[in-house]
Coordinates of N, CA and C in Angstrom, one line a residue:
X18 N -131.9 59.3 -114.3 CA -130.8 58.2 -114.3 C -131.3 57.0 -115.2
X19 N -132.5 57.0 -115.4 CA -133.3 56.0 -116.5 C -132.9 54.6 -115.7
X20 N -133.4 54.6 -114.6 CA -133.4 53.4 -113.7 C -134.8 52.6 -114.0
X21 N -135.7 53.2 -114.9 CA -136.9 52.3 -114.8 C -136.7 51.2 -116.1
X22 N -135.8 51.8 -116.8 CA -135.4 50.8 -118.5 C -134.3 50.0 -117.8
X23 N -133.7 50.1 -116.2 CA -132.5 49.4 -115.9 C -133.5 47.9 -115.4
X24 N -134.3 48.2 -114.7 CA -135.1 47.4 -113.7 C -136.2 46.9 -115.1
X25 N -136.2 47.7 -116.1 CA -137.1 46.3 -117.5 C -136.2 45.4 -117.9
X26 N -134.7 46.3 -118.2 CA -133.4 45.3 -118.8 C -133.1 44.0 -117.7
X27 N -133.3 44.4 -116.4 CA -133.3 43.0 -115.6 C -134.7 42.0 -115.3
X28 N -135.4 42.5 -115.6 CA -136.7 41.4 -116.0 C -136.1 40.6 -117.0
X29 N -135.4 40.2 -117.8 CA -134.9 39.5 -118.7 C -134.0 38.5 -118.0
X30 N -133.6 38.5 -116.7 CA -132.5 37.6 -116.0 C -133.5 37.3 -114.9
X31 N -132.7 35.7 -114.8 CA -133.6 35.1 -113.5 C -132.6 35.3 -112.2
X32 N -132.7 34.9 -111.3 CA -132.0 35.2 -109.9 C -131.3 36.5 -109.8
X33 N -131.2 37.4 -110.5 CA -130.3 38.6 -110.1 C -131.0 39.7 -109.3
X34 N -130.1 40.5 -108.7 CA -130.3 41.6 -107.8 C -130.1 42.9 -107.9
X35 N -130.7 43.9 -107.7 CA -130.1 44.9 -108.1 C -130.0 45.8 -106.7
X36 N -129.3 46.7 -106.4 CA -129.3 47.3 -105.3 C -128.8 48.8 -105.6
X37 N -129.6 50.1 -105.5 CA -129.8 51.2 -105.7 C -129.9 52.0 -104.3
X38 N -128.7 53.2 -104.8 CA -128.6 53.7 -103.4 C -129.7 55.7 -103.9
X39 N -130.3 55.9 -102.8 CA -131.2 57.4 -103.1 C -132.5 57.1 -102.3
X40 N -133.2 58.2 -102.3 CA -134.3 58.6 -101.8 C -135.2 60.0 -102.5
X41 N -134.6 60.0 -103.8 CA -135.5 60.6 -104.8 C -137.2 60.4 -104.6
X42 N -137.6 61.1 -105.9 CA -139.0 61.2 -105.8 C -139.7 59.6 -106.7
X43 N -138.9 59.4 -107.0 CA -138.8 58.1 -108.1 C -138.8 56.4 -107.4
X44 N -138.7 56.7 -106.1 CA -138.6 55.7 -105.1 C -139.3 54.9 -105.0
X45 N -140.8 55.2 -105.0 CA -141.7 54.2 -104.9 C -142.1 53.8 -106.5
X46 N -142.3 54.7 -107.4 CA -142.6 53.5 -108.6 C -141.3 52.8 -109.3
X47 N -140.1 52.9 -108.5 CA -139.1 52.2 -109.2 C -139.4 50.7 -107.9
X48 N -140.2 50.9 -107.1 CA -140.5 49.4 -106.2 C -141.8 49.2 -106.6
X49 N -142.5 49.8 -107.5 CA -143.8 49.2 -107.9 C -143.5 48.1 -109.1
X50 N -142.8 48.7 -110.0 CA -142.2 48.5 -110.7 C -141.0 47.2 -110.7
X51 N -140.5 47.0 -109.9 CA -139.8 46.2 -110.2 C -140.2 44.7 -109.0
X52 N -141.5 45.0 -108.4 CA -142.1 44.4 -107.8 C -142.9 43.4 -109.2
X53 N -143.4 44.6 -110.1 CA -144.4 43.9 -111.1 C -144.0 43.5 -111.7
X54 N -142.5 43.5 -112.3 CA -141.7 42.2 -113.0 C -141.1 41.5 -112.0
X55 N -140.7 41.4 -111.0 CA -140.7 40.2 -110.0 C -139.3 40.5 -110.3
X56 N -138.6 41.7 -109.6 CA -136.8 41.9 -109.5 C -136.6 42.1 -108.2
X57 N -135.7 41.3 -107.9 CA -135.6 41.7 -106.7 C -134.5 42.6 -106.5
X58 N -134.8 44.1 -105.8 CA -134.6 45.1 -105.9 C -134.9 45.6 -104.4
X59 N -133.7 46.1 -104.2 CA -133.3 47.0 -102.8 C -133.2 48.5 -103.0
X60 N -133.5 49.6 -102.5 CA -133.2 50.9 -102.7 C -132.6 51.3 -101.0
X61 N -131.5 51.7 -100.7 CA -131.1 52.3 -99.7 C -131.0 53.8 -99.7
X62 N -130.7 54.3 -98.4 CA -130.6 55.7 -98.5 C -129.2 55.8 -98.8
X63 N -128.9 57.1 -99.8 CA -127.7 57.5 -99.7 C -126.7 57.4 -98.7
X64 N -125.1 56.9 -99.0 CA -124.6 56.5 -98.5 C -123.6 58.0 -97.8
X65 N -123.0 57.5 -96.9 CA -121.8 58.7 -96.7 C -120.1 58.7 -97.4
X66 N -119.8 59.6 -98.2 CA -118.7 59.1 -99.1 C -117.9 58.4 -98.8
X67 N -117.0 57.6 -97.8 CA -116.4 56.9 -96.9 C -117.0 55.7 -97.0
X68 N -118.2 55.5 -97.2 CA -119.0 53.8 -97.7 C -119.4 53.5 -98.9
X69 N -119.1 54.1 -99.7 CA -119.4 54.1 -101.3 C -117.9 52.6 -101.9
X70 N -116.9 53.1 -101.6 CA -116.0 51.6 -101.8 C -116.4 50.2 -101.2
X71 N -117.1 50.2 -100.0 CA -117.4 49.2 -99.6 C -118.9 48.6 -100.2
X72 N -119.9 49.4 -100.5 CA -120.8 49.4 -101.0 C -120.6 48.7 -102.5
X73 N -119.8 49.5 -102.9 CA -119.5 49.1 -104.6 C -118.7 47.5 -104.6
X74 N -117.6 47.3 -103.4 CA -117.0 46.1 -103.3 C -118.3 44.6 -103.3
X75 N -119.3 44.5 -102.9 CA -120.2 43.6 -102.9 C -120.4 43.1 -103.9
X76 N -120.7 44.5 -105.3 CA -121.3 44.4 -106.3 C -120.6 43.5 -107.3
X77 N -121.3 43.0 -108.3 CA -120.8 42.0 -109.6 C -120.6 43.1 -110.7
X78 N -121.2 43.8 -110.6 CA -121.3 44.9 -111.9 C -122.1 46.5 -111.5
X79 N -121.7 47.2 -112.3 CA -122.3 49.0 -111.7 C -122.2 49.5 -113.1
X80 N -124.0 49.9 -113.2 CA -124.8 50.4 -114.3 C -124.9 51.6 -114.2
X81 N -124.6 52.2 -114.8 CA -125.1 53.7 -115.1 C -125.7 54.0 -116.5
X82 N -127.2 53.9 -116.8 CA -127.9 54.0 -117.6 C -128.5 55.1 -118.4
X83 N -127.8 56.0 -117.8 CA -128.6 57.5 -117.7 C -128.8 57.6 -118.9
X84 N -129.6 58.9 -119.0 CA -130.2 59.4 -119.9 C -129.0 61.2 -120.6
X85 N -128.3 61.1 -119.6 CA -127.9 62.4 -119.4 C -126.5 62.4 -118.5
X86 N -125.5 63.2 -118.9 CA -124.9 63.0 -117.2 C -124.0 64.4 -117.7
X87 N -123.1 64.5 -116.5 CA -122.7 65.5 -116.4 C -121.3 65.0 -116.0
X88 N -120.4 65.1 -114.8 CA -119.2 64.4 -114.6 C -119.4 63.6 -113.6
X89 N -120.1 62.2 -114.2 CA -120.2 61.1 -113.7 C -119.0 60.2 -112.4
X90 N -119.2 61.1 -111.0 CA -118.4 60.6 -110.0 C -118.7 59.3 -109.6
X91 N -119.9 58.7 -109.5 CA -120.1 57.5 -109.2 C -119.3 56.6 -110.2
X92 N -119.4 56.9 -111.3 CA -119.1 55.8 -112.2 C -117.6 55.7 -112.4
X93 N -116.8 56.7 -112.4 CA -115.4 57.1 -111.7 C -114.9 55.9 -110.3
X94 N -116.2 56.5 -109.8 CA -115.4 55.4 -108.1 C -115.4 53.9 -108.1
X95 N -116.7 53.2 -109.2 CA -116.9 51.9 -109.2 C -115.5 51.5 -110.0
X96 N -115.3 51.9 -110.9 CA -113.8 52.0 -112.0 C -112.9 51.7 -110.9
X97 N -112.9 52.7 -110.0 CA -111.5 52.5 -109.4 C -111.4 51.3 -108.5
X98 N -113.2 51.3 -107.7 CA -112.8 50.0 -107.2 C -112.7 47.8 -108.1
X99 N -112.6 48.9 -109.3 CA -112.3 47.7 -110.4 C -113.9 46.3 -110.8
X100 N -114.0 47.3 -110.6 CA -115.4 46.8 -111.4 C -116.3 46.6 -112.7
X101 N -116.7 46.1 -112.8 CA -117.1 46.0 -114.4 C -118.4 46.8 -114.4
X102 N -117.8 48.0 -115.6 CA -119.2 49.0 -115.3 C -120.1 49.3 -117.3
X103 N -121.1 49.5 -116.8 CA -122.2 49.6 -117.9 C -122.4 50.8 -117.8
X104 N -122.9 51.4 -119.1 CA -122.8 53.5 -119.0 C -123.7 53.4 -120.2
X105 N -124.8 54.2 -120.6 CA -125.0 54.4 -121.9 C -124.2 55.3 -122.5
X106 N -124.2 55.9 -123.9 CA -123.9 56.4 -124.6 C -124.1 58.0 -125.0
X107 N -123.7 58.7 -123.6 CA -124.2 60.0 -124.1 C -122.9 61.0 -122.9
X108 N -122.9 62.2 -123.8 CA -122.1 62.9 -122.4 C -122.0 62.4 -121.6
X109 N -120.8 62.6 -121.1 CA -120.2 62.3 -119.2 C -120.0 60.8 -119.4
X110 N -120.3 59.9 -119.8 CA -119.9 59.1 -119.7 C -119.2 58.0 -120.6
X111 N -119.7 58.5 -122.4 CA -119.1 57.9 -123.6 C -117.0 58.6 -123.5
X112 N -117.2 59.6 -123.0 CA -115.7 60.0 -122.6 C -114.9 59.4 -121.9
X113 N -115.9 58.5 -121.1 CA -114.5 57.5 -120.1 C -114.9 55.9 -120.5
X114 N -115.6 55.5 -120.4 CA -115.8 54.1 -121.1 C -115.5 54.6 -122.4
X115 N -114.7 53.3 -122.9 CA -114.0 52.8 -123.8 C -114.6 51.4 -124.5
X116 N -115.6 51.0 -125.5 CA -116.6 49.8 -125.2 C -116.1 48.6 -125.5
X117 N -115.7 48.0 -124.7 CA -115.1 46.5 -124.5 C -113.9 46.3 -124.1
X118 N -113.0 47.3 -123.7 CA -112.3 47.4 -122.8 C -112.0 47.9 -121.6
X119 N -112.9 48.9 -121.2 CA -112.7 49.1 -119.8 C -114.3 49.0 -119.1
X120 N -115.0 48.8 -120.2 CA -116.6 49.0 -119.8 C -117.4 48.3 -121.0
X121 N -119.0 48.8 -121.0 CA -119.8 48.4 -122.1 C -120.6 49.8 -122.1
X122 N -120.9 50.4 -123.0 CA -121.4 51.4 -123.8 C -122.8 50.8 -124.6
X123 N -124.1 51.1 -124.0 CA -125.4 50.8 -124.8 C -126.0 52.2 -124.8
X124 N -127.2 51.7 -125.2 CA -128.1 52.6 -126.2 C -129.1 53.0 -124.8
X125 N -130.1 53.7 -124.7 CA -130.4 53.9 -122.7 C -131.8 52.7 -122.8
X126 N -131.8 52.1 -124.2 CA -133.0 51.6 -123.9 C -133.0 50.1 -123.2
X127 N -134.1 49.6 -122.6 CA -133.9 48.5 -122.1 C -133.3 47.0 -122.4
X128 N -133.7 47.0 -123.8 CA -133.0 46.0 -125.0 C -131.5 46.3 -124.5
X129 N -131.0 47.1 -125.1 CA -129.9 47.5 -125.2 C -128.8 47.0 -123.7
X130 N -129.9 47.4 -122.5 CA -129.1 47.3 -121.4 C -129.0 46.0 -120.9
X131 N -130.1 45.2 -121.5 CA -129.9 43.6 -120.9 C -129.1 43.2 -121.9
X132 N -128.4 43.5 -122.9 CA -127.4 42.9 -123.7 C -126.6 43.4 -123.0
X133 N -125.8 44.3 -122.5 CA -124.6 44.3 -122.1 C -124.6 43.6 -120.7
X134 N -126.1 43.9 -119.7 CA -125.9 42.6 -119.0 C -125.4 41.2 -119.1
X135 N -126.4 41.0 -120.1 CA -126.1 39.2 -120.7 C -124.5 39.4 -121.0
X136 N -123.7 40.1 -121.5 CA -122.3 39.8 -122.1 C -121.8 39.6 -120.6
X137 N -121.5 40.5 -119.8 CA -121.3 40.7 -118.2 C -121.2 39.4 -117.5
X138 N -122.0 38.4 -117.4 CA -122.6 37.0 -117.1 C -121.3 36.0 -117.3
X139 N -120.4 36.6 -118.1 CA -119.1 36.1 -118.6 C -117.9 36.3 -117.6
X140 N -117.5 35.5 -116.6 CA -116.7 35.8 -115.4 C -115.4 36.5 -115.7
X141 N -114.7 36.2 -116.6 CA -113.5 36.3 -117.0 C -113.6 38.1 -118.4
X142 N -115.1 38.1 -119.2 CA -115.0 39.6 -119.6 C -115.3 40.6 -117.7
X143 N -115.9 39.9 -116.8 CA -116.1 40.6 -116.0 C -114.7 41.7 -115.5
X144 N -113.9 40.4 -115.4 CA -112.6 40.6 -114.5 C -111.8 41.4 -115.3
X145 N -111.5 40.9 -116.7 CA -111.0 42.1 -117.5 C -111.2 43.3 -117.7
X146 N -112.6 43.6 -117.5 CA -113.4 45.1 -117.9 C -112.7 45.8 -116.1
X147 N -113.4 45.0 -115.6 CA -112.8 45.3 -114.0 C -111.7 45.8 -114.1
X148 N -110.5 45.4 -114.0 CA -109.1 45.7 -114.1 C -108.4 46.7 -115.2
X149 N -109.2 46.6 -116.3 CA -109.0 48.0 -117.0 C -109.6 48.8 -116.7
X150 N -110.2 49.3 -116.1 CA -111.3 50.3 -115.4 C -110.4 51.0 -114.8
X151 N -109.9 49.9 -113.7 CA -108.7 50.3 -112.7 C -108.0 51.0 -113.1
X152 N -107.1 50.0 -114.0 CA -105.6 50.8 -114.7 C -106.4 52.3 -115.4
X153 N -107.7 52.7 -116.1 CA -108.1 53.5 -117.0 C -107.6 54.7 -115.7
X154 N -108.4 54.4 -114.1 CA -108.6 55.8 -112.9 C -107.0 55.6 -112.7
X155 N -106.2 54.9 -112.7 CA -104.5 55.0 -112.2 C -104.0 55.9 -112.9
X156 N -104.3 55.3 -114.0 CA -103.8 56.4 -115.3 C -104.2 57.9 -115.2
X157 N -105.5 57.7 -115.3 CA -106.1 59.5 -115.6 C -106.4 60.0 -114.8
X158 N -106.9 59.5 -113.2 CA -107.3 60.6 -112.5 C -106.2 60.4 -111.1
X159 N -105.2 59.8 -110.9 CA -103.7 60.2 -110.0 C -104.1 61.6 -109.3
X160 N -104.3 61.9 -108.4 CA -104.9 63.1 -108.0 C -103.3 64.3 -107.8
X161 N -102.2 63.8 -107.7 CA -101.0 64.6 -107.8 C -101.0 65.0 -109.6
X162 N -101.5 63.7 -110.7 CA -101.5 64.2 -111.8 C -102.5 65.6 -112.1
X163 N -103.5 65.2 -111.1 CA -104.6 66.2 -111.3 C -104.6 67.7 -111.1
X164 N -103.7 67.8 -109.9 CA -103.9 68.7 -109.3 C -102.4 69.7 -110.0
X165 N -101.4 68.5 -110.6 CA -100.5 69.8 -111.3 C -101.5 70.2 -112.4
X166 N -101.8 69.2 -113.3 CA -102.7 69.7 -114.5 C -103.3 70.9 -114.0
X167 N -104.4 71.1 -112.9 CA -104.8 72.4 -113.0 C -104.1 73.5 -112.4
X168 N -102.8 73.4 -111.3 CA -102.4 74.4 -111.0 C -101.6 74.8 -112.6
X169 N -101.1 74.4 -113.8 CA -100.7 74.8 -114.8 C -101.5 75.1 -115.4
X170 N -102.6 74.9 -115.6 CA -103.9 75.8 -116.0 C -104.2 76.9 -115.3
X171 N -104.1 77.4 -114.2 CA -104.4 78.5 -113.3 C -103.2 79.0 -113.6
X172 N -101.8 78.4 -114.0 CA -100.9 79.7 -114.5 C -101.2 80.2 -115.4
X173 N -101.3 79.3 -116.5 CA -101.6 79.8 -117.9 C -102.9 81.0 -117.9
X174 N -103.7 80.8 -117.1 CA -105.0 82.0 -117.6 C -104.4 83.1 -116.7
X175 N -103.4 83.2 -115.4 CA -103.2 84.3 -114.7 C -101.9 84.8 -115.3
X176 N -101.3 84.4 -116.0 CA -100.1 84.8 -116.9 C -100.6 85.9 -117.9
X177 N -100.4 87.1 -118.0 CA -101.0 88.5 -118.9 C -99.8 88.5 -120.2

C-alpha cells in the first residue's frame, strides 16, 4: 500500500495525524518509522464493515497511496462518505479519481504525496473534492444500476 512514502509525505506537515486501520506484517516498522520522523500515527485493528463509515466520517482526507491496486473498495467507500481522497496513479485507482475534481492523483513517491496533501489544507478544495466524490459513487455505483448492468451481461453471454 506504500504506507511508508505516506508517513515520509507527512513528515513535511506539523500537527497532523494520521490513522491506519490493519495488522499486517508492516506494523511495527510503519511505528518505527513514523515514531522517527515524529508523526503522530495510530494503527488500529481492522475494522468490521458496518464501522468503516463511521471510521472514515472523523477523517479530513483518505489516502490511498498504493503502489498497485486492484478494485479499490476502500477508496470507493471514503468517496461515498464524501470525502476528499488522494490515490496515486496506477490501476484500480487512476479509473475512478478524476484529478481535481473528485480527488487528487500523485506519483507514489513521497514528494508527490505531500503535494497533494499541502493542496488538501485548502477547506473549501477539500469540500469540493468531497462532494464530487459523492455525486462520482451516486452516479456509478447505484447498486439497482449495478446489478441490472450485470444481470444484462449474464444475458448477453447465456444467449447462444
Amino acid at each position: 500500500k506504500n504506507l511508508e512514502n505516506l508517513i515520509k509525505a507527512l513528515s513535511q506537515f506539523k500537527n497532523i495525524r494520521a490513522l491506519f486501520y490493519g495488522k499486517g506484517s508492516l506494523k511495527n516498522t510503519l511505528k518505527s518509522l513514523a515514531h522517527k520522523l515524529k508523526i503522530n500515527l495510530t494503527i488500529n485493528n481492522p475494522l468490521e464493515y458496518q464501522k468503516i463509515p463511521k471510521a472514515l466520517s472523523i477523517a479530513d482526507v483518505f489516502a490511498l497511496p498504493s503502489l498497485e491496486e486492484g478494485n479499490p473498495k476502500i477508496l470507493l467507500e471514503a468517496m461515498a462518505c464524501e470525502k476528499a481522497v488522494i490515490g496515486t496513479k496506477v490501476s484500480g485507482i487512476k479509473e475512478i479519481i478524476t484529478n481535481g475534481y473528485n480527488g487528487l492523483l500523485t506519483d507514489v513517491t513521497p514528494k508527490s504525496i505531500a503535494v497533494a496533501i499541502d493542496k488538501l489544507q485548502d477547506n473549501g478544495l477539500r469540500e469540493k473534492l468531497g462532494k464530487n466524490a459523492r455525486q462520482y459513487i451516486i452516479k456509478n455505483y447505484d447498486i439497482n444500476k449495478l446489478l441490472t448492468q450485470e444481470v444484462n451481461l449474464l444475458k448477453k453471454i447465456t444467449v447462444k
